[in-house]
Amino acid sequence: QVQLVESGGGLVQAGGSLRLSCDASASIPMINFMGWYRQAPGKQRELVASIDSRGGTNYQDSVKGRFTISRDNAKNTVYLQMNSLKPEDTAVYYCNINNQLGRNYWGQGTQVTVSS
């Protein structure tokens, strides 16, 4: 069973930066989608950024220009560079990878806390 492990979360002041990483424990063939979601207390999980098999990216409007998603295909790793962080970015961040074989994988989440 493939596991996704996120890292890079933590406590940062508003305006600071963090880089999240999501590493797969084994190779995932035919990756279709890699994305980062977040869930704040009392709120639903929401898609923050995604990158498809061709490298096309999409971002939630609230993070455009501040967050950048990237991937390392050789390592089955996806990153989220977060700059100019705001208190409203505080949440647990989850990575998600699915492939053309119908497999869908989630990480356990990493806490990001932005202080004002």
PDB file of C-alpha atoms in Angstrom:
ATOM      1  CA  GLN A   1       0.000   0.000   0.000  1.00  0.00           C
ATOM      2  CA  VAL A   2       1.464   3.323  -1.076  1.00  0.00           C
ATOM      3  CA  GLN A   3       1.656   5.953   1.620  1.00  0.00           C
ATOM      4  CA  LEU A   4       2.010   9.690   1.178  1.00  0.00           C
ATOM      5  CA  VAL A   5       3.982  11.586   3.777  1.00  0.00           C
ATOM      6  CA  GLU A   6       3.764  15.364   4.032  1.00  0.00           C
ATOM      7  CA  SER A   7       6.416  17.500   5.661  1.00  0.00           C
ATOM      8  CA  GLY A   8       7.396  21.130   5.955  1.00  0.00           C
ATOM      9  CA  GLY A   9       4.515  22.484   7.972  1.00  0.00           C
ATOM     10  CA  GLY A  10       4.979  24.591  11.068  1.00  0.00           C
ATOM     11  CA  LEU A  11       4.437  27.940  12.726  1.00  0.00           C
ATOM     12  CA  VAL A  12       5.323  31.074  10.805  1.00  0.00           C
ATOM     13  CA  GLN A  13       4.587  34.767  11.117  1.00  0.00           C
ATOM     14  CA  ALA A  14       2.364  36.525   8.615  1.00  0.00           C
ATOM     15  CA  GLY A  15       4.356  37.381   5.523  1.00  0.00           C
ATOM     16  CA  GLY A  16       6.629  34.393   5.942  1.00  0.00           C
ATOM     17  CA  SER A  17       7.152  31.344   3.769  1.00  0.00           C
ATOM     18  CA  LEU A  18       6.942  27.595   4.054  1.00  0.00           C
ATOM     19  CA  ARG A  19       7.606  24.792   1.598  1.00  0.00           C
ATOM     20  CA  LEU A  20       5.529  21.654   1.891  1.00  0.00           C
ATOM     21  CA  SER A  21       6.666  18.336   0.451  1.00  0.00           C
ATOM     22  CA  CYS A  22       4.711  15.182  -0.193  1.00  0.00           C
ATOM     23  CA  ASP A  23       6.668  11.986  -0.731  1.00  0.00           C
ATOM     24  CA  ALA A  24       5.237   8.692  -1.910  1.00  0.00           C
ATOM     25  CA  SER A  25       6.560   5.541  -0.232  1.00  0.00           C
ATOM     26  CA  ALA A  26       6.611   3.729  -3.572  1.00  0.00           C
ATOM     27  CA  SER A  27       6.352   4.507  -7.236  1.00  0.00           C
ATOM     28  CA  ILE A  28       2.883   5.445  -8.454  1.00  0.00           C
ATOM     29  CA  PRO A  29       2.340   4.603 -12.103  1.00  0.00           C
ATOM     30  CA  MET A  30       0.333   6.693 -14.527  1.00  0.00           C
ATOM     31  CA  ILE A  31      -0.182   9.665 -12.242  1.00  0.00           C
ATOM     32  CA  ASN A  32      -3.061  11.810 -13.370  1.00  0.00           C
ATOM     33  CA  PHE A  33      -3.402  14.413 -10.651  1.00  0.00           C
ATOM     34  CA  MET A  34      -1.369  15.750  -7.768  1.00  0.00           C
ATOM     35  CA  GLY A  35      -2.877  18.296  -5.471  1.00  0.00           C
ATOM     36  CA  TRP A  36      -2.772  20.062  -2.154  1.00  0.00           C
ATOM     37  CA  TYR A  37      -5.903  20.516  -0.056  1.00  0.00           C
ATOM     38  CA  ARG A  38      -6.380  22.238   3.251  1.00  0.00           C
ATOM     39  CA  GLN A  39      -8.894  22.082   6.045  1.00  0.00           C
ATOM     40  CA  ALA A  40      -9.291  24.763   8.668  1.00  0.00           C
ATOM     41  CA  PRO A  41     -11.168  24.109  11.927  1.00  0.00           C
ATOM     42  CA  GLY A  42     -14.902  24.041  11.355  1.00  0.00           C
ATOM     43  CA  LYS A  43     -14.532  24.239   7.588  1.00  0.00           C
ATOM     44  CA  GLN A  44     -14.676  21.786   4.725  1.00  0.00           C
ATOM     45  CA  ARG A  45     -11.571  20.523   3.030  1.00  0.00           C
ATOM     46  CA  GLU A  46     -10.787  22.649  -0.012  1.00  0.00           C
ATOM     47  CA  LEU A  47      -8.497  22.315  -2.992  1.00  0.00           C
ATOM     48  CA  VAL A  48      -5.657  24.811  -2.854  1.00  0.00           C
ATOM     49  CA  ALA A  49      -3.538  23.905  -5.872  1.00  0.00           C
ATOM     50  CA  SER A  50      -3.170  21.098  -8.366  1.00  0.00           C
ATOM     51  CA  ILE A  51      -0.884  19.955 -11.136  1.00  0.00           C
ATOM     52  CA  ASP A  52      -1.783  17.498 -13.852  1.00  0.00           C
ATOM     53  CA  SER A  53       0.254  14.991 -15.817  1.00  0.00           C
ATOM     54  CA  ARG A  54       1.205  17.610 -18.402  1.00  0.00           C
ATOM     55  CA  GLY A  55       2.354  20.098 -15.794  1.00  0.00           C
ATOM     56  CA  GLY A  56      -0.729  22.260 -16.018  1.00  0.00           C
ATOM     57  CA  THR A  57      -1.510  24.007 -12.752  1.00  0.00           C
ATOM     58  CA  ASN A  58      -4.571  25.434 -11.073  1.00  0.00           C
ATOM     59  CA  TYR A  59      -4.872  27.536  -7.954  1.00  0.00           C
ATOM     60  CA  GLN A  60      -7.588  28.660  -5.629  1.00  0.00           C
ATOM     61  CA  ASP A  61      -8.108  32.381  -6.143  1.00  0.00           C
ATOM     62  CA  SER A  62      -7.059  33.211  -2.587  1.00  0.00           C
ATOM     63  CA  VAL A  63      -3.550  31.803  -3.113  1.00  0.00           C
ATOM     64  CA  LYS A  64      -2.829  32.887  -6.675  1.00  0.00           C
ATOM     65  CA  GLY A  65       0.449  34.755  -6.890  1.00  0.00           C
ATOM     66  CA  ARG A  66       1.529  33.501  -3.461  1.00  0.00           C
ATOM     67  CA  PHE A  67       1.613  29.703  -3.735  1.00  0.00           C
ATOM     68  CA  THR A  68       3.384  27.577  -6.321  1.00  0.00           C
ATOM     69  CA  ILE A  69       2.848  23.869  -6.854  1.00  0.00           C
ATOM     70  CA  SER A  70       5.503  21.748  -8.521  1.00  0.00           C
ATOM     71  CA  ARG A  71       6.314  18.096  -8.960  1.00  0.00           C
ATOM     72  CA  ASP A  72       9.273  15.795  -9.350  1.00  0.00           C
ATOM     73  CA  ASN A  73       8.062  12.942 -11.520  1.00  0.00           C
ATOM     74  CA  ALA A  74      11.127  10.821 -10.905  1.00  0.00           C
ATOM     75  CA  LYS A  75      10.561  10.924  -7.155  1.00  0.00           C
ATOM     76  CA  ASN A  76       6.740  10.928  -7.164  1.00  0.00           C
ATOM     77  CA  THR A  77       7.000  14.057  -5.034  1.00  0.00           C
ATOM     78  CA  VAL A  78       4.837  17.139  -5.066  1.00  0.00           C
ATOM     79  CA  TYR A  79       5.733  20.457  -3.463  1.00  0.00           C
ATOM     80  CA  LEU A  80       3.844  23.535  -2.393  1.00  0.00           C
ATOM     81  CA  GLN A  81       5.852  26.717  -2.001  1.00  0.00           C
ATOM     82  CA  MET A  82       3.858  29.143   0.105  1.00  0.00           C
ATOM     83  CA  ASN A  83       4.941  32.787   0.264  1.00  0.00           C
ATOM     84  CA  SER A  84       3.383  35.864   1.817  1.00  0.00           C
ATOM     85  CA  LEU A  85       1.453  33.691   4.203  1.00  0.00           C
ATOM     86  CA  LYS A  86      -1.620  35.090   5.912  1.00  0.00           C
ATOM     87  CA  PRO A  87      -3.380  34.031   9.117  1.00  0.00           C
ATOM     88  CA  GLU A  88      -6.278  32.769   6.997  1.00  0.00           C
ATOM     89  CA  ASP A  89      -3.917  30.217   5.447  1.00  0.00           C
ATOM     90  CA  THR A  90      -3.832  28.433   8.781  1.00  0.00           C
ATOM     91  CA  ALA A  91      -5.053  24.864   8.268  1.00  0.00           C
ATOM     92  CA  VAL A  92      -4.036  21.249   8.016  1.00  0.00           C
ATOM     93  CA  TYR A  93      -2.642  20.695   4.532  1.00  0.00           C
ATOM     94  CA  TYR A  94      -3.104  17.365   2.778  1.00  0.00           C
ATOM     95  CA  CYS A  95      -1.603  16.068  -0.410  1.00  0.00           C
ATOM     96  CA  ASN A  96      -3.561  13.915  -2.820  1.00  0.00           C
ATOM     97  CA  ILE A  97      -2.402  11.836  -5.766  1.00  0.00           C
ATOM     98  CA  ASN A  98      -4.562   9.828  -8.109  1.00  0.00           C
ATOM     99  CA  ASN A  99      -3.770   7.902 -11.210  1.00  0.00           C
ATOM    100  CA  GLN A 100      -5.353   6.561 -14.350  1.00  0.00           C
ATOM    101  CA  LEU A 101      -5.808   3.145 -12.703  1.00  0.00           C
ATOM    102  CA  GLY A 102      -8.350   4.589 -10.305  1.00  0.00           C
ATOM    103  CA  ARG A 103      -6.110   4.689  -7.269  1.00  0.00           C
ATOM    104  CA  ASN A 104      -6.502   7.654  -4.952  1.00  0.00           C
ATOM    105  CA  TYR A 105      -3.998   8.381  -2.212  1.00  0.00           C
ATOM    106  CA  TRP A 106      -4.044  10.847   0.681  1.00  0.00           C
ATOM    107  CA  GLY A 107      -1.396  11.934   3.108  1.00  0.00           C
ATOM    108  CA  GLN A 108      -1.949  12.249   6.841  1.00  0.00           C
ATOM    109  CA  GLY A 109      -1.750  16.039   6.803  1.00  0.00           C
ATOM    110  CA  THR A 110       0.672  18.644   8.069  1.00  0.00           C
ATOM    111  CA  GLN A 111      -0.294  21.617  10.224  1.00  0.00           C
ATOM    112  CA  VAL A 112       0.418  25.129   8.970  1.00  0.00           C
ATOM    113  CA  THR A 113      -0.134  27.924  11.462  1.00  0.00           C
ATOM    114  CA  VAL A 114       0.327  31.565  10.495  1.00  0.00           C
ATOM    115  CA  SER A 115       0.429  34.064  13.338  1.00  0.00           C
ATOM    116  CA  SER A 116      -0.564  37.693  12.908  1.00  0.00           C
TER     117      SER A 116
END
